[in-house]
PDB file of C-alpha atoms in Angstrom:
ATOM      1  CA  MET K 427       0.038   0.017  -0.059  1.00  0.00           C
ATOM      2  CA  ASN K 428       2.932   2.270   0.768  1.00  0.00           C
ATOM      3  CA  PHE K 429       4.402   1.580  -2.630  1.00  0.00           C
ATOM      4  CA  ILE K 430       1.073   2.325  -4.330  1.00  0.00           C
ATOM      5  CA  SER K 431       0.566   5.588  -2.331  1.00  0.00           C
ATOM      6  CA  SER K 432       4.240   6.755  -3.168  1.00  0.00           C
ATOM      7  CA  PHE K 433       4.401   5.813  -6.870  1.00  0.00           C
ATOM      8  CA  ILE K 434       0.829   5.480  -8.350  1.00  0.00           C
ATOM      9  CA  LEU K 435      -1.550   7.456  -6.366  1.00  0.00           C
ATOM     10  CA  PRO K 436      -1.612  11.344  -6.781  1.00  0.00           C
ATOM     11  CA  LYS K 437       0.321  13.315  -4.159  1.00  0.00           C
ATOM     12  CA  GLU K 438      -1.682  14.810  -1.479  1.00  0.00           C
ATOM     13  CA  VAL K 439      -0.621  17.807   0.613  1.00  0.00           C
ATOM     14  CA  ASP K 440      -2.241  19.254   3.700  1.00  0.00           C
ATOM     15  CA  PHE K 441      -2.617  22.755   2.539  1.00  0.00           C
ATOM     16  CA  ASP K 442      -4.812  23.697   5.596  1.00  0.00           C
ATOM     17  CA  THR K 443      -1.870  23.113   7.989  1.00  0.00           C
ATOM     18  CA  ALA K 444       0.532  24.726   5.487  1.00  0.00           C
ATOM     19  CA  LEU K 445      -1.563  28.017   5.136  1.00  0.00           C
ATOM     20  CA  GLN K 446      -2.279  28.149   8.887  1.00  0.00           C
ATOM     21  CA  ALA K 447       1.356  28.101   9.526  1.00  0.00           C
ATOM     22  CA  GLN K 448       1.981  30.878   7.065  1.00  0.00           C
ATOM     23  CA  ALA K 449      -0.893  32.965   8.384  1.00  0.00           C
ATOM     24  CA  ARG K 450       0.512  32.317  12.033  1.00  0.00           C
ATOM     25  CA  ILE K 451       4.056  33.588  11.273  1.00  0.00           C
ATOM     26  CA  THR K 452       2.400  36.519   9.429  1.00  0.00           C
ATOM     27  CA  ARG K 453       0.430  37.520  12.471  1.00  0.00           C
ATOM     28  CA  ILE K 454       3.520  37.158  14.638  1.00  0.00           C
ATOM     29  CA  ILE K 455       5.407  39.648  12.493  1.00  0.00           C
ATOM     30  CA  VAL K 456       2.534  42.189  12.793  1.00  0.00           C
ATOM     31  CA  SER K 457       2.518  41.462  16.708  1.00  0.00           C
ATOM     32  CA  GLU K 458       6.175  42.425  16.811  1.00  0.00           C
ATOM     33  CA  LEU K 459       5.427  45.820  15.244  1.00  0.00           C
ATOM     34  CA  HIS K 460       2.680  46.227  17.712  1.00  0.00           C
ATOM     35  CA  ASN K 461       5.022  45.265  20.598  1.00  0.00           C
ATOM     36  CA  ALA K 462       7.560  47.991  19.384  1.00  0.00           C
ATOM     37  CA  CYS K 463       4.777  50.538  19.637  1.00  0.00           C
ATOM     38  CA  ILE K 464       3.583  49.597  23.148  1.00  0.00           C
ATOM     39  CA  ASP K 465       7.076  49.261  24.632  1.00  0.00           C
ATOM     40  CA  ASP K 466       8.366  52.231  22.532  1.00  0.00           C
ATOM     41  CA  ASP K 467      11.498  50.164  21.935  1.00  0.00           C
ATOM     42  CA  LEU K 468      12.580  49.846  18.308  1.00  0.00           C
ATOM     43  CA  MET K 469      14.814  46.947  19.141  1.00  0.00           C
ATOM     44  CA  ASN K 470      11.674  44.839  18.991  1.00  0.00           C
ATOM     45  CA  LEU K 471      11.539  45.620  15.234  1.00  0.00           C
ATOM     46  CA  ASN K 472      14.828  43.523  14.760  1.00  0.00           C
ATOM     47  CA  ARG K 473      12.671  40.554  15.274  1.00  0.00           C
ATOM     48  CA  ILE K 474      10.759  41.338  12.223  1.00  0.00           C
ATOM     49  CA  SER K 475      13.654  40.519  10.103  1.00  0.00           C
ATOM     50  CA  GLU K 476      14.216  37.247  11.944  1.00  0.00           C
ATOM     51  CA  HIS K 477      10.539  36.084  11.518  1.00  0.00           C
ATOM     52  CA  ALA K 478      10.493  37.405   7.907  1.00  0.00           C
ATOM     53  CA  ASP K 479      13.201  34.864   7.036  1.00  0.00           C
ATOM     54  CA  GLU K 480      10.937  32.128   8.656  1.00  0.00           C
ATOM     55  CA  ALA K 481       7.927  33.425   6.589  1.00  0.00           C
ATOM     56  CA  ARG K 482       9.852  33.320   3.425  1.00  0.00           C
ATOM     57  CA  LEU K 483      11.018  29.817   3.804  1.00  0.00           C
ATOM     58  CA  LEU K 484       7.335  28.855   4.576  1.00  0.00           C
ATOM     59  CA  LYS K 485       6.280  30.717   1.424  1.00  0.00           C
ATOM     60  CA  THR K 486       8.744  28.937  -0.727  1.00  0.00           C
ATOM     61  CA  LYS K 487       7.869  25.509   0.799  1.00  0.00           C
ATOM     62  CA  ASN K 488       4.112  26.028   0.293  1.00  0.00           C
ATOM     63  CA  MET K 489       4.670  27.312  -3.300  1.00  0.00           C
ATOM     64  CA  ASN K 490       6.766  24.387  -4.167  1.00  0.00           C
ATOM     65  CA  GLU K 491       4.158  21.925  -2.747  1.00  0.00           C
ATOM     66  CA  LEU K 492       1.621  23.609  -4.790  1.00  0.00           C
ATOM     67  CA  LEU K 493       3.726  23.168  -8.007  1.00  0.00           C
ATOM     68  CA  ASP K 494       4.263  19.513  -7.336  1.00  0.00           C
ATOM     69  CA  VAL K 495       0.731  18.475  -6.050  1.00  0.00           C
ATOM     70  CA  PHE K 496      -1.844  17.085  -8.575  1.00  0.00           C
ATOM     71  CA  ILE K 497      -4.858  17.186  -6.457  1.00  0.00           C
ATOM     72  CA  ALA K 498      -5.513  20.073  -3.936  1.00  0.00           C
ATOM     73  CA  PRO K 499      -8.396  20.626  -1.511  1.00  0.00           C
ATOM     74  CA  TYR K 500      -9.068  24.182  -3.092  1.00  0.00           C
ATOM     75  CA  ASP K 501      -8.763  25.887  -6.239  1.00  0.00           C
ATOM     76  CA  LYS K 502      -5.091  25.937  -7.092  1.00  0.00           C
ATOM     77  CA  GLU K 503      -5.027  29.422  -8.180  1.00  0.00           C
ATOM     78  CA  SER K 504      -6.671  30.592  -5.135  1.00  0.00           C
ATOM     79  CA  ILE K 505      -4.018  28.765  -3.016  1.00  0.00           C
ATOM     80  CA  TYR K 506      -1.522  30.564  -5.030  1.00  0.00           C
ATOM     81  CA  ARG K 507      -2.999  33.828  -4.415  1.00  0.00           C
ATOM     82  CA  ILE K 508      -3.232  33.309  -0.656  1.00  0.00           C
ATOM     83  CA  ILE K 509       0.411  32.097  -0.375  1.00  0.00           C
ATOM     84  CA  THR K 510       1.717  35.177  -2.356  1.00  0.00           C
ATOM     85  CA  GLN K 511      -0.584  37.644  -0.516  1.00  0.00           C
ATOM     86  CA  LEU K 512       0.350  36.491   2.848  1.00  0.00           C
ATOM     87  CA  ASP K 513       4.043  36.919   1.705  1.00  0.00           C
ATOM     88  CA  TRP K 514       3.050  40.556   0.535  1.00  0.00           C
ATOM     89  CA  ILE K 515       1.709  41.267   4.152  1.00  0.00           C
ATOM     90  CA  THR K 516       5.161  40.182   5.546  1.00  0.00           C
ATOM     91  CA  LEU K 517       7.089  42.122   3.026  1.00  0.00           C
ATOM     92  CA  SER K 518       4.897  45.306   3.912  1.00  0.00           C
ATOM     93  CA  VAL K 519       5.873  45.071   7.476  1.00  0.00           C
ATOM     94  CA  LYS K 520       9.555  44.555   6.661  1.00  0.00           C
ATOM     95  CA  HIS K 521       9.446  47.491   4.405  1.00  0.00           C
ATOM     96  CA  PHE K 522       7.874  49.552   7.274  1.00  0.00           C
ATOM     97  CA  TYR K 523      10.921  48.489   9.392  1.00  0.00           C
ATOM     98  CA  PHE K 524      13.291  49.544   6.558  1.00  0.00           C
ATOM     99  CA  GLU K 525      11.761  53.099   6.550  1.00  0.00           C
ATOM    100  CA  ILE K 526      11.959  53.371  10.153  1.00  0.00           C
ATOM    101  CA  GLU K 527      15.585  52.521  10.169  1.00  0.00           C
ATOM    102  CA  ALA K 528      16.450  54.591   7.111  1.00  0.00           C
ATOM    103  CA  TYR K 529      14.611  57.746   8.467  1.00  0.00           C
ATOM    104  CA  ASN K 530      16.240  57.087  11.938  1.00  0.00           C
ATOM    105  CA  ILE K 531      12.806  57.494  13.616  1.00  0.00           C
ATOM    106  CA  PRO K 532      13.369  57.499  17.430  1.00  0.00           C
ATOM    107  CA  SER K 533       9.732  56.417  18.335  1.00  0.00           C
ATOM    108  CA  ILE K 534       6.636  54.868  16.790  1.00  0.00           C
ATOM    109  CA  ARG K 535       4.409  55.148  19.785  1.00  0.00           C
ATOM    110  CA  GLU K 536       2.207  57.722  18.052  1.00  0.00           C
ATOM    111  CA  TYR K 537       1.148  54.967  15.472  1.00  0.00           C
ATOM    112  CA  GLN K 538      -0.056  52.721  18.254  1.00  0.00           C
ATOM    113  CA  SER K 539      -3.807  53.022  17.553  1.00  0.00           C
ATOM    114  CA  ILE K 540      -3.339  52.283  13.840  1.00  0.00           C
ATOM    115  CA  VAL K 541      -0.994  49.199  14.585  1.00  0.00           C
ATOM    116  CA  GLU K 542      -3.520  47.797  17.006  1.00  0.00           C
ATOM    117  CA  LEU K 543      -6.205  47.866  14.291  1.00  0.00           C
ATOM    118  CA  ILE K 544      -3.711  46.091  11.931  1.00  0.00           C
ATOM    119  CA  LEU K 545      -2.795  43.438  14.552  1.00  0.00           C
ATOM    120  CA  GLU K 546      -6.652  42.838  14.840  1.00  0.00           C
ATOM    121  CA  MET K 547      -6.870  42.414  11.183  1.00  0.00           C
ATOM    122  CA  ALA K 548      -3.915  40.014  11.184  1.00  0.00           C
ATOM    123  CA  SER K 549      -5.361  37.911  14.025  1.00  0.00           C
ATOM    124  CA  LEU K 550      -8.812  37.751  12.317  1.00  0.00           C
ATOM    125  CA  LEU K 551      -7.159  36.649   9.065  1.00  0.00           C
ATOM    126  CA  GLU K 552      -5.237  33.860  10.862  1.00  0.00           C
ATOM    127  CA  GLN K 553      -8.546  32.814  12.377  1.00  0.00           C
ATOM    128  CA  CYS K 554     -10.284  32.775   8.982  1.00  0.00           C
ATOM    129  CA  ILE K 555      -7.497  30.503   7.500  1.00  0.00           C
ATOM    130  CA  THR K 556      -7.986  28.173  10.608  1.00  0.00           C
ATOM    131  CA  ARG K 557     -11.531  28.003   9.952  1.00  0.00           C
ATOM    132  CA  LEU K 558     -11.238  27.279   6.211  1.00  0.00           C
ATOM    133  CA  SER K 559     -10.696  23.551   6.917  1.00  0.00           C
ATOM    134  CA  THR K 560     -14.079  23.338   8.774  1.00  0.00           C
ATOM    135  CA  LYS K 561     -15.715  24.817   5.646  1.00  0.00           C
ATOM    136  CA  THR K 562     -17.876  27.395   7.606  1.00  0.00           C
ATOM    137  CA  ALA K 563     -18.239  29.805   4.895  1.00  0.00           C
ATOM    138  CA  ARG K 564     -20.676  32.050   6.673  1.00  0.00           C
ATOM    139  CA  THR K 565     -18.426  32.317   9.778  1.00  0.00           C
ATOM    140  CA  ILE K 566     -15.469  33.236   7.566  1.00  0.00           C
ATOM    141  CA  SER K 567     -17.610  35.869   5.780  1.00  0.00           C
ATOM    142  CA  LEU K 568     -18.591  37.525   9.111  1.00  0.00           C
ATOM    143  CA  ASP K 569     -14.700  37.780  10.054  1.00  0.00           C
ATOM    144  CA  THR K 570     -13.847  39.092   6.491  1.00  0.00           C
ATOM    145  CA  ASP K 571     -16.570  41.693   7.066  1.00  0.00           C
ATOM    146  CA  LEU K 572     -14.766  42.748  10.307  1.00  0.00           C
ATOM    147  CA  ILE K 573     -11.611  43.007   8.500  1.00  0.00           C
ATOM    148  CA  HIS K 574     -13.123  45.225   5.848  1.00  0.00           C
ATOM    149  CA  ASP K 575     -14.514  47.500   8.535  1.00  0.00           C
ATOM    150  CA  GLN K 576     -11.143  47.602  10.185  1.00  0.00           C
ATOM    151  CA  TYR K 577      -9.452  48.553   6.947  1.00  0.00           C
ATOM    152  CA  ASP K 578     -11.738  51.449   6.733  1.00  0.00           C
ATOM    153  CA  HIS K 579     -10.947  52.461  10.191  1.00  0.00           C
ATOM    154  CA  VAL K 580      -7.103  52.402   9.433  1.00  0.00           C
ATOM    155  CA  VAL K 581      -7.445  54.384   6.277  1.00  0.00           C
ATOM    156  CA  ALA K 582      -9.575  57.086   8.187  1.00  0.00           C
ATOM    157  CA  LEU K 583      -7.040  57.207  10.995  1.00  0.00           C
ATOM    158  CA  CYS K 584      -4.186  57.526   8.456  1.00  0.00           C
ATOM    159  CA  ALA K 585      -6.021  60.308   6.595  1.00  0.00           C
ATOM    160  CA  LYS K 586      -6.523  62.032   9.970  1.00  0.00           C
ATOM    161  CA  SER K 587      -2.991  61.724  10.901  1.00  0.00           C
ATOM    162  CA  VAL K 588      -1.795  63.147   7.516  1.00  0.00           C
ATOM    163  CA  ALA K 589      -4.245  66.096   7.992  1.00  0.00           C
ATOM    164  CA  GLU K 590      -2.496  66.779  11.225  1.00  0.00           C
ATOM    165  CA  LEU K 591       0.902  66.631   9.710  1.00  0.00           C
ATOM    166  CA  LEU K 592       0.045  69.096   6.994  1.00  0.00           C
ATOM    167  CA  LYS K 593      -0.603  71.683   9.983  1.00  0.00           C
ATOM    168  CA  GLN K 594       3.028  71.741  10.643  1.00  0.00           C
ATOM    169  CA  GLU K 595       5.835  73.839   9.120  1.00  0.00           C
ATOM    170  CA  ASP K 596       8.602  71.092   9.002  1.00  0.00           C
ATOM    171  CA  CYS K 597       8.448  69.809   5.529  1.00  0.00           C
ATOM    172  CA  LYS K 598      10.977  67.165   6.051  1.00  0.00           C
ATOM    173  CA  HIS K 599       9.032  66.026   9.163  1.00  0.00           C
ATOM    174  CA  ILE K 600       5.778  66.036   7.075  1.00  0.00           C
ATOM    175  CA  ILE K 601       7.396  63.767   4.152  1.00  0.00           C
ATOM    176  CA  ILE K 602       8.977  61.289   6.373  1.00  0.00           C
ATOM    177  CA  HIS K 603       5.784  60.638   8.487  1.00  0.00           C
ATOM    178  CA  ARG K 604       3.532  60.660   5.663  1.00  0.00           C
ATOM    179  CA  ASP K 605       5.608  58.010   3.954  1.00  0.00           C
ATOM    180  CA  ILE K 606       5.300  55.818   7.280  1.00  0.00           C
ATOM    181  CA  LEU K 607       1.658  56.241   7.381  1.00  0.00           C
ATOM    182  CA  ALA K 608       1.349  55.243   3.721  1.00  0.00           C
ATOM    183  CA  GLN K 609       3.284  51.977   4.538  1.00  0.00           C
ATOM    184  CA  LEU K 610       0.951  51.214   7.487  1.00  0.00           C
ATOM    185  CA  LYS K 611      -1.901  51.632   5.235  1.00  0.00           C
ATOM    186  CA  GLU K 612      -0.049  49.350   2.788  1.00  0.00           C
ATOM    187  CA  ILE K 613       0.098  46.802   5.346  1.00  0.00           C
ATOM    188  CA  SER K 614      -3.663  46.726   6.074  1.00  0.00           C
ATOM    189  CA  GLN K 615      -4.515  46.846   2.527  1.00  0.00           C
ATOM    190  CA  ARG K 616      -2.592  43.755   1.869  1.00  0.00           C
ATOM    191  CA  ILE K 617      -4.457  42.149   4.799  1.00  0.00           C
ATOM    192  CA  HIS K 618      -7.766  43.071   3.232  1.00  0.00           C
ATOM    193  CA  VAL K 619      -6.991  41.854  -0.229  1.00  0.00           C
ATOM    194  CA  THR K 620      -5.997  38.413   1.376  1.00  0.00           C
ATOM    195  CA  ALA K 621      -9.193  38.334   3.223  1.00  0.00           C
ATOM    196  CA  ASN K 622     -11.192  38.911   0.122  1.00  0.00           C
ATOM    197  CA  THR K 623      -9.345  35.996  -1.561  1.00  0.00           C
ATOM    198  CA  LEU K 624     -10.123  33.766   1.435  1.00  0.00           C
ATOM    199  CA  GLU K 625     -13.685  34.667   1.246  1.00  0.00           C
ATOM    200  CA  ASP K 626     -13.807  33.578  -2.396  1.00  0.00           C
ATOM    201  CA  MET K 627     -12.093  30.238  -1.495  1.00  0.00           C
ATOM    202  CA  ALA K 628     -14.805  29.746   1.256  1.00  0.00           C
ATOM    203  CA  ILE K 629     -17.674  30.513  -1.176  1.00  0.00           C
ATOM    204  CA  LYS K 630     -16.432  27.953  -3.552  1.00  0.00           C
ATOM    205  CA  LEU K 631     -16.621  25.356  -0.968  1.00  0.00           C
ATOM    206  CA  ILE K 632     -20.307  25.746  -0.647  1.00  0.00           C
TER     207      ILE K 632
END
């Protein structure tokens, strides 16, 4: 039977577990950003690069599995989009770290309220991916609706922060912090797009 499974039957991959692992490390990366805001300690941001390396390995592993597998539990194009979009979230957080480092920003505590919403989005996304295996499309849809609402809230907070920036006279300060706010909005947008793809996968299961 093992011989038949290995050489005759189509290869099967547990994509539920694979995607859950990638979603978990993505949420951990966002939580490191959140910790840096709460503790007002930018040294916490160093952990983002470490976890990003782990996330990259998972992304590559999942993509290789997808390329090799013949039968998948979900639409293969949808799995591909989820894998790449989770990677985009990781990259977006990593790029935020690059900007903080390049601009030599001493503190990011002022962005705590925005980052808290982004962490909630990432946690909901991880929860949705975990629920995908239970085929509870309606529950997933409720969570993706929450992610949509939180994305709206992030955009509104970023717009309000930019409006406050424009009241200042220091052009350099305005440009730097507007770039940082744009990157935070980018992170939330990537989570929102991933949630939309996940909802599409859940609907196809019905």
